Coordinates of C-alpha atoms in Angstrom, one line a residue:
M140 CA 0.0 0.0 0.0
N141 CA 1.4 3.4 -1.0
V142 CA 0.4 6.5 0.9
F143 CA 0.5 10.1 -0.5
L144 CA 0.1 13.2 1.5
G145 CA -1.4 16.4 0.2
T146 CA -3.9 19.2 1.0
S147 CA -7.5 18.6 1.7
A148 CA -9.9 20.4 -0.7
S149 CA -13.1 18.5 0.2
K150 CA -13.7 16.3 3.2
G151 CA -15.0 12.8 3.2
I152 CA -13.7 9.4 2.2
G153 CA -14.0 7.9 -1.3
I154 CA -13.0 4.5 -2.7
G155 CA -12.8 3.5 -6.4
K156 CA -10.7 2.4 -9.2
A157 CA -8.2 5.0 -10.4
F158 CA -8.8 6.7 -13.7
V159 CA -5.6 8.5 -14.6
I160 CA -6.1 11.4 -16.9
P161 CA -3.2 11.5 -19.4
E162 CA -0.9 14.5 -19.4
T163 CA -2.1 17.2 -21.7
V164 CA -0.3 17.1 -25.0
K165 CA 0.9 20.6 -25.4
R166 CA -0.6 22.3 -28.4
V167 CA 2.1 23.7 -30.8
I168 CA 1.4 27.3 -31.6
P169 CA 2.8 28.3 -34.9
R170 CA 4.6 31.7 -35.3
S171 CA 4.8 33.1 -38.7
K172 CA 4.9 36.3 -40.6
I173 CA 1.8 37.2 -42.5
E174 CA 1.0 39.6 -45.3
E175 CA -1.2 42.6 -44.5
S176 CA -3.6 41.4 -47.2
S177 CA -4.3 38.2 -45.2
R178 CA -5.1 39.8 -41.9
D179 CA -8.8 40.1 -42.5
E180 CA -9.0 36.4 -43.5
Q181 CA -7.1 35.4 -40.3
W182 CA -9.3 37.5 -38.1
G183 CA -12.3 35.9 -39.7
R184 CA -11.0 32.5 -38.8
F185 CA -10.6 33.6 -35.2
E186 CA -14.2 34.9 -35.2
K187 CA -15.5 31.7 -36.6
S188 CA -13.7 29.6 -33.9
L189 CA -14.8 32.1 -31.2
A190 CA -18.4 31.7 -32.4
A191 CA -18.2 27.9 -32.4
V192 CA -16.8 27.7 -28.8
S193 CA -19.3 30.3 -27.6
A194 CA -22.1 28.2 -29.0
D195 CA -20.8 25.1 -27.3
I196 CA -20.5 26.9 -24.0
S197 CA -23.9 28.4 -24.4
K198 CA -25.4 24.9 -24.9
K199 CA -23.6 23.6 -21.8
M200 CA -24.9 26.6 -19.9
T201 CA -28.4 25.8 -20.9
D202 CA -28.0 22.0 -20.2
S203 CA -26.7 22.8 -16.7
K204 CA -29.3 25.4 -15.7
D205 CA -30.5 23.3 -12.8
N206 CA -27.0 23.3 -11.4
K207 CA -26.3 26.9 -10.2
I208 CA -22.6 26.6 -9.7
Q209 CA -21.9 24.7 -12.9
S210 CA -24.1 27.1 -14.8
Q211 CA -22.3 30.1 -13.3
L212 CA -19.0 28.6 -14.5
Y213 CA -20.2 28.4 -18.1
E214 CA -21.7 31.9 -17.8
T215 CA -18.3 33.2 -16.7
Y216 CA -16.7 31.5 -19.6
F217 CA -19.3 32.9 -22.0
L218 CA -18.6 36.4 -20.7
M219 CA -14.8 35.9 -21.0
L220 CA -15.2 34.8 -24.6
N221 CA -17.4 37.7 -25.6
D222 CA -15.8 40.4 -23.5
P223 CA -15.5 43.5 -25.8
E224 CA -12.5 44.9 -24.0
F225 CA -10.4 41.8 -24.4
I226 CA -11.5 41.3 -28.0
K227 CA -10.6 45.0 -28.7
E228 CA -7.2 44.6 -27.2
L229 CA -6.6 41.4 -29.1
K230 CA -7.6 43.0 -32.4
N231 CA -5.4 46.0 -31.8
A232 CA -2.5 43.7 -31.0
F233 CA -3.1 41.6 -34.1
Y234 CA -3.5 44.4 -36.6
S235 CA -0.5 46.2 -35.3
H236 CA 1.8 43.3 -35.9
S237 CA 2.6 41.0 -38.8
L238 CA 2.2 37.8 -36.9
N239 CA -0.4 35.0 -37.3
I240 CA -3.6 35.2 -35.2
E241 CA -3.0 32.0 -33.3
F242 CA 0.3 33.3 -32.0
V243 CA -1.1 36.7 -31.0
L244 CA -4.1 35.1 -29.3
D245 CA -1.9 32.8 -27.3
R246 CA 0.4 35.6 -26.3
Q247 CA -2.4 38.0 -25.3
T248 CA -4.1 35.3 -23.2
E249 CA -0.9 34.4 -21.4
K250 CA -0.1 38.0 -20.8
Y251 CA -3.4 38.5 -19.0
A252 CA -3.1 35.2 -17.2
R253 CA 0.4 36.1 -16.0
H254 CA -1.0 39.4 -14.6
L255 CA -3.6 37.5 -12.6
R256 CA -1.0 34.9 -11.3
S257 CA 1.3 37.6 -10.1
S258 CA -1.4 39.3 -8.1
G259 CA -0.5 37.4 -5.0
N260 CA -4.2 36.5 -4.6
E261 CA -5.3 32.8 -4.7
Y262 CA -8.7 33.6 -6.1
L263 CA -7.2 35.7 -9.0
A264 CA -4.6 33.0 -9.7
E265 CA -7.3 30.4 -10.1
R266 CA -9.1 32.8 -12.6
A267 CA -5.9 32.8 -14.7
Q268 CA -6.4 29.1 -15.3
D269 CA -10.0 29.9 -16.4
I270 CA -9.0 32.3 -19.1
C271 CA -6.2 30.0 -20.4
D272 CA -8.7 27.2 -20.5
I273 CA -11.4 28.9 -22.4
F274 CA -9.3 30.7 -25.0
G275 CA -7.3 27.4 -25.3
K276 CA -10.5 25.9 -26.7
V277 CA -10.6 28.6 -29.3
L278 CA -7.0 27.8 -30.2
D279 CA -7.8 24.1 -30.4
D280 CA -10.7 24.8 -32.8
M281 CA -8.5 27.0 -35.0
L282 CA -5.6 24.5 -35.0
D283 CA -8.0 21.4 -35.3
F284 CA -6.3 20.1 -32.2
Q285 CA -8.1 17.3 -30.4
P286 CA -7.2 17.1 -26.7
F287 CA -8.3 14.4 -24.2
N288 CA -12.1 14.1 -24.0
I289 CA -13.2 14.3 -20.4
E290 CA -16.5 12.7 -21.3
T291 CA -14.7 9.3 -21.5
V292 CA -14.3 9.2 -17.7
P293 CA -16.6 6.4 -16.4
N294 CA -18.8 6.3 -13.3
G295 CA -17.5 5.6 -9.8
V296 CA -13.8 6.2 -10.4
V297 CA -11.2 8.2 -8.5
I298 CA -9.9 10.8 -10.9
V299 CA -6.1 11.0 -10.7
A300 CA -4.5 13.8 -12.7
T301 CA -2.0 16.6 -12.7
Q302 CA -4.9 19.0 -13.0
L303 CA -8.5 19.4 -14.1
N304 CA -9.3 22.3 -16.3
P305 CA -12.4 24.2 -15.0
S306 CA -14.3 23.3 -18.1
D307 CA -13.6 19.7 -17.4
T308 CA -15.5 19.9 -14.1
I309 CA -18.8 19.1 -15.9
V310 CA -17.8 15.4 -15.4
L311 CA -18.2 15.9 -11.6
S312 CA -21.9 16.5 -12.1
K313 CA -22.4 13.9 -14.8
R314 CA -20.6 11.0 -13.2
K315 CA -20.6 9.5 -9.7
I316 CA -17.0 10.4 -9.0
A317 CA -15.6 8.6 -5.9
G318 CA -12.8 11.1 -5.3
L319 CA -10.2 13.5 -6.8
A320 CA -6.4 13.2 -6.4
L321 CA -4.7 16.1 -8.1
T322 CA -1.2 17.6 -8.2
E323 CA -2.5 21.1 -9.0
G324 CA -5.5 23.1 -7.8
G325 CA -6.4 25.4 -4.9
I326 CA -9.1 25.3 -2.3
S327 CA -10.8 28.3 -4.0
S328 CA -10.5 26.8 -7.5
H329 CA -13.7 25.8 -9.4
V330 CA -12.6 22.2 -9.0
G331 CA -12.3 22.5 -5.2
I332 CA -15.6 24.4 -4.9
L333 CA -17.5 21.9 -7.0
A334 CA -16.0 18.9 -5.2
R335 CA -17.3 20.3 -1.9
N336 CA -20.6 21.2 -3.5
Y337 CA -21.1 17.6 -4.8
G338 CA -19.6 16.0 -1.6
I339 CA -16.7 14.5 -3.5
P340 CA -13.6 13.8 -1.3
A341 CA -10.7 15.6 -2.8
V342 CA -7.0 15.9 -2.0
F343 CA -4.8 18.3 -4.0
A344 CA -1.0 19.2 -3.9
L345 CA -0.1 15.5 -4.4
D346 CA 3.4 15.7 -6.0
N347 CA 3.6 14.0 -9.4
I348 CA 0.6 11.8 -8.5
A349 CA -0.5 10.9 -12.1
S350 CA 2.8 9.1 -12.7
Q351 CA 2.7 7.2 -9.4
I352 CA -0.7 5.6 -9.7
E353 CA -2.0 3.4 -12.6
S354 CA -5.5 3.3 -14.0
G355 CA -7.4 0.4 -12.5
Q356 CA -5.7 0.4 -9.2
T357 CA -7.9 0.6 -6.1
V358 CA -7.5 4.1 -4.6
V359 CA -8.8 5.6 -1.3
V360 CA -9.1 9.4 -1.1
D361 CA -9.3 10.5 2.5
G362 CA -10.2 14.2 2.4
N363 CA -10.5 14.3 6.2
N364 CA -6.8 13.7 6.7
A365 CA -5.5 14.9 3.3
E366 CA -4.2 11.4 2.4
V367 CA -4.5 9.2 -0.7
F368 CA -3.9 5.4 -0.5
A369 CA -3.1 3.3 -3.6
N370 CA -3.6 -0.5 -3.5
P371 CA -4.7 -0.7 0.2
D372 CA -4.9 -4.1 1.7
E373 CA -8.3 -5.7 2.6
N374 CA -8.1 -4.8 6.3
S375 CA -7.5 -1.2 5.4
L376 CA -10.3 -1.2 2.9
K377 CA -12.6 -2.7 5.6
E378 CA -11.7 0.1 8.0
F379 CA -12.3 2.8 5.3
R380 CA -15.7 1.3 4.3
K381 CA -16.7 1.3 8.0
K382 CA -15.7 5.0 8.2
I383 CA -17.8 5.8 5.1
E384 CA -20.8 4.1 6.6
E385 CA -20.4 6.1 9.8
E386 CA -20.1 9.3 7.8
N387 CA -23.2 8.5 5.8
S388 CA -25.2 7.7 8.9
H389 CA -24.0 11.0 10.6
R390 CA -24.8 13.0 7.5
L391 CA -28.4 11.6 7.4
M392 CA -28.7 12.3 11.1
L393 CA -27.6 15.9 10.6
E394 CA -30.5 16.5 8.1
K395 CA -32.9 17.0 10.9
F396 CA -31.0 20.0 12.1
R397 CA -31.7 21.9 8.9
S398 CA -35.3 22.7 9.9
V399 CA -34.7 23.3 13.7
E400 CA -33.5 26.2 15.7
A401 CA -30.0 26.1 17.2
R402 CA -30.3 25.5 20.9
T403 CA -28.2 24.2 23.7
K404 CA -29.2 21.2 25.8
D405 CA -30.9 23.5 28.3
G406 CA -32.7 25.5 25.6
E407 CA -30.5 28.6 25.1
R408 CA -31.2 30.0 21.6
F409 CA -28.4 30.6 19.1
H410 CA -28.6 32.2 15.6
I411 CA -26.5 30.5 13.0
F412 CA -25.9 32.5 9.9
A413 CA -24.0 31.8 6.6
N414 CA -21.0 33.4 5.0
I415 CA -21.4 33.8 1.3
G416 CA -19.5 35.3 -1.6
T417 CA -21.9 34.9 -4.5
V418 CA -25.6 35.4 -5.1
E419 CA -26.1 31.7 -5.8
E420 CA -24.8 30.7 -2.4
A421 CA -27.8 32.3 -0.7
E422 CA -29.9 29.4 -1.9
I423 CA -27.5 26.9 -0.5
A424 CA -27.6 28.8 2.8
L425 CA -31.3 28.6 2.9
Q426 CA -31.3 24.9 2.1
E427 CA -28.8 24.3 5.0
G428 CA -31.1 25.9 7.5
A429 CA -29.3 29.3 8.0
D430 CA -31.1 31.9 10.1
G431 CA -29.9 34.4 7.6
I432 CA -26.7 35.7 6.0
G433 CA -24.1 36.9 8.5
L434 CA -21.6 38.0 5.9
F435 CA -22.0 38.6 2.2
R436 CA -18.5 39.4 0.8
T437 CA -19.3 41.7 -2.1
E438 CA -15.7 41.9 -3.3
F439 CA -16.1 38.6 -5.0
L440 CA -18.8 40.1 -7.2
F441 CA -16.5 42.8 -8.3
M442 CA -13.6 40.4 -8.8
S443 CA -15.6 38.0 -10.9
Q444 CA -16.5 40.9 -13.2
T445 CA -13.3 43.0 -13.5
N446 CA -11.0 40.0 -13.5
S447 CA -12.8 38.2 -16.3
G448 CA -11.5 40.9 -18.7
R449 CA -14.1 43.5 -18.1
S450 CA -12.6 47.0 -17.3
S451 CA -15.4 48.7 -15.4
L452 CA -16.7 48.0 -11.9
F453 CA -20.2 46.7 -11.1
N454 CA -22.5 49.6 -11.8
E455 CA -25.4 50.5 -9.6
E456 CA -28.0 48.5 -11.5
E457 CA -25.9 45.4 -11.5
Q458 CA -25.2 45.7 -7.8
F459 CA -28.9 46.4 -7.0
K460 CA -29.9 43.2 -8.9
A461 CA -27.4 41.1 -7.0
Y462 CA -28.3 42.5 -3.5
S463 CA -32.1 42.4 -4.1
T464 CA -31.8 38.8 -5.4
V465 CA -30.1 37.7 -2.2
L466 CA -32.6 39.5 0.0
K467 CA -35.5 37.9 -1.9
T468 CA -33.9 34.5 -1.7
M469 CA -33.6 34.7 2.1
Q470 CA -37.3 35.4 2.5
G471 CA -37.2 38.1 5.2
K472 CA -34.3 36.5 7.1
P473 CA -31.6 39.1 8.0
V474 CA -28.9 39.6 5.4
T475 CA -25.7 41.4 6.4
I476 CA -23.9 42.8 3.3
R477 CA -20.4 44.0 3.7
T478 CA -19.2 47.0 1.7
L479 CA -16.3 46.5 -0.7
D480 CA -13.4 44.9 1.1
A481 CA -10.8 45.4 -1.7
G482 CA -7.1 46.0 -1.5
G483 CA -4.5 44.0 0.5
D484 CA -4.7 40.5 -0.9
K485 CA -8.0 41.2 -2.8
L486 CA -7.0 43.0 -6.0
I487 CA -9.6 44.4 -8.4
N488 CA -8.4 45.2 -11.9
S489 CA -10.2 48.4 -12.6
P490 CA -9.1 52.0 -13.5
E491 CA -12.0 53.2 -11.3
I492 CA -10.2 52.1 -8.2
H493 CA -6.5 52.8 -8.3
I494 CA -4.5 50.5 -6.0
S495 CA -0.8 51.2 -6.2
E496 CA 1.9 48.8 -5.1
E497 CA 2.5 48.8 -1.4
K498 CA 5.3 47.4 0.7
N499 CA 2.8 46.0 3.2
P500 CA -0.6 46.0 1.5
L501 CA -2.4 44.2 4.4
M502 CA -1.8 47.3 6.4
G503 CA -2.2 49.7 3.6
L504 CA -5.0 51.2 1.5
R505 CA -7.7 48.5 1.8
A506 CA -11.3 47.9 2.9
I507 CA -13.0 51.0 4.3
R508 CA -9.9 53.1 3.8
L509 CA -10.0 52.4 0.1
S510 CA -13.7 53.0 -0.1
L511 CA -13.4 56.4 1.6
E512 CA -10.6 57.3 -0.8
N513 CA -13.1 56.5 -3.6
P514 CA -16.3 58.0 -2.2
L515 CA -18.1 57.8 -5.5
Q516 CA -17.7 54.0 -5.6
L517 CA -18.9 53.8 -2.0
K518 CA -21.8 56.1 -2.7
T519 CA -22.8 53.9 -5.7
Q520 CA -22.7 50.8 -3.5
L521 CA -24.7 52.4 -0.8
R522 CA -27.3 53.5 -3.3
A523 CA -27.7 50.0 -4.6
L524 CA -27.9 48.6 -1.1
Y525 CA -30.6 51.1 0.0
R526 CA -32.6 50.5 -3.1
A527 CA -32.5 46.7 -2.5
S528 CA -33.5 47.2 1.1
V529 CA -37.2 47.1 0.3
Y530 CA -36.9 43.4 -0.7
G531 CA -35.8 42.0 2.6
N532 CA -34.2 42.5 6.0
L533 CA -30.9 44.3 5.1
K534 CA -28.0 45.2 7.4
I535 CA -24.9 47.0 6.1
M536 CA -21.5 46.3 7.5
L537 CA -18.2 48.3 7.2
P538 CA -14.9 46.4 7.0
L539 CA -11.6 47.1 8.8
I540 CA -12.8 49.9 11.0
T541 CA -10.1 51.3 13.2
H542 CA -11.4 54.8 14.1
V543 CA -14.8 56.4 14.9
E544 CA -14.2 59.0 12.2
Q545 CA -14.3 56.3 9.5
V546 CA -17.7 55.4 10.6
N547 CA -18.9 59.0 10.8
K548 CA -17.6 59.7 7.3
T549 CA -19.5 56.7 5.9
L550 CA -22.7 57.7 7.8
K551 CA -22.5 61.1 6.2
I552 CA -22.3 59.5 2.7
A553 CA -25.2 57.2 3.6
Q554 CA -27.3 60.2 4.7
T555 CA -26.5 61.9 1.4
V556 CA -27.7 58.7 -0.4
R557 CA -30.9 58.6 1.6
N558 CA -31.6 62.3 0.8
E559 CA -31.1 61.7 -2.9
L560 CA -33.3 58.6 -3.0
T561 CA -36.0 60.5 -1.2
A562 CA -35.8 63.4 -3.7
E563 CA -35.9 61.0 -6.6
K564 CA -38.9 59.2 -5.0
I565 CA -37.1 55.9 -5.1
P566 CA -38.4 53.5 -2.4
F567 CA -35.9 52.4 0.3
N568 CA -35.8 51.5 4.0
P569 CA -34.3 54.5 5.9
E570 CA -33.8 52.4 9.0
V571 CA -31.3 49.9 7.6
P572 CA -28.8 49.2 10.5
I573 CA -25.2 50.0 9.8
G574 CA -22.6 48.1 11.8
I575 CA -18.9 47.4 11.7
M576 CA -16.4 44.6 11.5
V577 CA -14.2 44.3 14.6
E578 CA -11.0 42.9 13.1
T579 CA -8.2 45.0 14.6
A580 CA -6.9 45.5 18.0
A581 CA -7.8 49.2 17.7
A582 CA -11.4 48.4 17.1
A583 CA -11.6 45.8 19.9
L584 CA -9.9 48.1 22.5
T585 CA -12.1 51.1 21.5
A586 CA -15.3 49.1 21.2
D587 CA -16.9 51.4 23.8
C588 CA -16.4 54.4 21.5
L589 CA -17.4 52.5 18.3
A590 CA -20.5 51.2 19.9
K591 CA -21.8 54.8 20.1
V592 CA -21.8 55.1 16.3
S593 CA -22.6 51.5 15.3
N594 CA -25.8 49.5 15.2
F595 CA -24.0 46.2 15.6
F596 CA -20.6 44.5 15.8
S597 CA -19.3 41.5 13.8
I598 CA -16.0 40.1 14.9
G599 CA -13.7 39.0 12.0
T600 CA -11.4 36.6 13.9
N601 CA -9.1 35.9 10.9
D602 CA -7.7 39.4 10.7
L603 CA -8.2 40.1 14.4
T604 CA -5.8 37.2 15.1
Q605 CA -3.1 38.2 12.7
Y606 CA -3.2 41.9 13.6
T607 CA -3.3 41.2 17.3
I608 CA -0.4 38.7 17.5
G609 CA 1.5 40.1 14.4
V610 CA 1.5 36.8 12.5
D611 CA 0.8 36.6 8.7
R612 CA -1.7 33.7 8.3
E613 CA -0.5 33.2 4.7
N614 CA 3.2 32.8 5.6
A615 CA 4.1 29.2 6.0
S616 CA 7.3 30.1 8.0
V617 CA 5.3 31.5 10.9
A618 CA 2.1 29.4 10.4
P619 CA 2.6 27.5 13.7
L620 CA 2.5 30.9 15.6
Y621 CA -1.0 31.7 14.2
D622 CA -3.1 30.9 17.2
E623 CA -6.8 32.1 17.5
F624 CA -6.7 30.8 21.1
H625 CA -3.9 33.2 22.0
L626 CA -4.9 34.9 25.2
G627 CA -4.5 38.3 23.6
V628 CA -7.0 37.4 20.9
L629 CA -9.5 36.0 23.3
R630 CA -9.3 39.1 25.5
M631 CA -9.9 41.3 22.4
I632 CA -13.0 39.2 21.7
Q633 CA -14.2 39.4 25.3
N634 CA -13.8 43.2 25.5
T635 CA -15.8 43.6 22.3
I636 CA -18.6 41.4 23.7
T637 CA -18.6 43.3 27.0
E638 CA -18.9 46.7 25.4
A639 CA -21.5 45.5 22.9
E640 CA -23.6 44.3 25.8
K641 CA -23.2 47.6 27.7
A642 CA -24.4 49.5 24.6
D643 CA -27.2 47.0 24.0
I644 CA -26.1 46.2 20.4
E645 CA -25.8 42.8 18.7
V646 CA -22.5 41.1 18.4
S647 CA -21.6 38.2 16.2
V648 CA -18.6 36.3 15.0
C649 CA -18.1 35.7 11.2
G650 CA -14.5 34.6 11.1
E651 CA -13.2 31.0 10.7
M652 CA -13.6 30.5 14.5
A653 CA -17.3 30.6 14.1
G654 CA -17.3 27.4 12.0
R655 CA -14.9 25.3 14.0
Q656 CA -16.2 23.0 16.7
T657 CA -13.4 23.6 19.3
S658 CA -13.6 27.4 18.9
V659 CA -17.4 27.6 18.8
L660 CA -17.6 26.1 22.3
V661 CA -15.2 28.8 23.6
L662 CA -17.1 31.6 21.8
A663 CA -20.4 30.4 23.1
G664 CA -19.2 30.3 26.6
M665 CA -17.9 33.9 26.3
G666 CA -21.4 35.0 25.5
I667 CA -21.6 34.9 21.6
R668 CA -25.0 33.9 20.5
N669 CA -24.7 34.8 16.8
L670 CA -22.3 32.8 14.6
S671 CA -21.8 33.0 10.8
M672 CA -20.0 30.3 8.9
S673 CA -19.8 28.3 5.7
P674 CA -23.3 27.0 4.9
K675 CA -22.1 23.4 4.9
M676 CA -21.1 23.7 8.6
I677 CA -24.5 24.9 9.9
C678 CA -26.0 21.6 10.7
E679 CA -22.8 20.4 12.4
I680 CA -22.7 23.4 14.6
K681 CA -26.3 23.1 15.5
E682 CA -25.7 19.5 16.5
L683 CA -22.7 20.5 18.5
L684 CA -24.5 23.2 20.6
S685 CA -27.3 20.8 21.3
K686 CA -24.9 18.6 23.3
Y687 CA -23.9 21.2 25.9
T688 CA -25.6 23.4 28.6
V689 CA -24.7 27.1 29.0
K690 CA -23.0 26.2 32.2
E691 CA -20.8 23.7 30.5
L692 CA -19.9 26.2 27.7
K693 CA -19.0 28.8 30.3
S694 CA -16.7 26.4 32.0
I695 CA -14.9 25.6 28.7
S696 CA -14.3 29.2 27.9
S697 CA -13.3 30.1 31.4
K698 CA -10.5 27.5 31.3
Q699 CA -9.3 28.9 28.0
L700 CA -9.4 32.5 29.1
N701 CA -7.6 31.7 32.4
S702 CA -4.9 29.7 30.7
L703 CA -1.4 31.1 30.4

């Protein structure tokens, strides 16, 4: 039995015969000089192939309309293919040189992809693969190149490969895939997202895995422990099958928590909300039994638009449509939408928001600081939010607040927006609560001051931890030092809770601590009653809380707070 260690992209255990996807045969892109008289003919060939690939993607988009995430992927591809700015830049590059269209297309695509990869942001880096994938299909059509057909993958197998292109992920919805074992791919990649959505165990970052496993071998993918086993013996298989049965039984048992309130053993009520980054995820949150949306990260809406080749930001109408759709979907349940949290590690490629290179971007012009530097963008977003407010129970949240003055400046812009909407006779809810993220030591220590100008607090434990103890959570060299249970972090959280209670305003936690079982117990014992997490964690956390009394939770947190 061979054991391979990687990174978990989707939990669970899967057993099946390996199907090794062959290494992609690299297409050869010709480079040749062309006469000026042949340019129109070459551009016509490009347009013909572009239309053919667009038609194919459009058909797949229609065929997958019942699968929101899959359909969204094809819609993104369709927008990429037909983005006027990218086509304009390509045409200018082609007609200003004397080189063949295939070479110029390949060069322009790689140029844009390289820009995304060098952004330092995992989300954007994954989008680089998207743009290479889809325009690669245009090149394949132009060159009459026939790559491996993903449709040949049979049911019930473990897919072993160096990588899966995003467009290949249709196989995940068409086949009963037992597991994924890949060398490349990130947790935020389309492959990783879909694997979690379909409940397919997946382990990525497996070094050279496609050359170490042969098709037909029995393979176990253990997404719980980030391990892959090739040719396991019968005793090991028996143990894995037993674990799968236990997981299936537990999953069925958790179903009952979707439709019930979150309560402790002695009846204390908790509100369990969902964190989302797309409009479509609101439906998943509702299905999983969320009490509402505790954090809607709007930056991903902007990223998906501007980083697909489009040059302009989401306009007011597009934002209004997105926000109102989420509010309608949640059927009156509270929806907390965070204003644009761009900058730092979340880059948005748009001339409308200028972000210069910074030595330390995570402490630079980001989040509310960036929005206040671009008041027209902030005003546009607030207009869209207020207009959408009539369709549900909206709350607006401001990110990375460190000073009362930042809140006051935003409230003034919000007042201007309300005055304008009133004058324009556009309906909106003037009583929409505006709260803040507490994710810096400054905010936690001055929570008493901030409570006077905020309608609610939401503690972002990810940034609060790294800013409090001075540890970059993305830096592998200091990763062991990143500790959410550090006494300094817990005291910051406790002070925020205390001041919120004094001011009689709601406080919630929306960072990763809110969705982890060990930290939920500590937070609950400290007095947190509102938790926001990944939708797939909601039933598990409801079940967890049902096993404890408030007294037991207080005892757990007391031990943690009094530890040295």
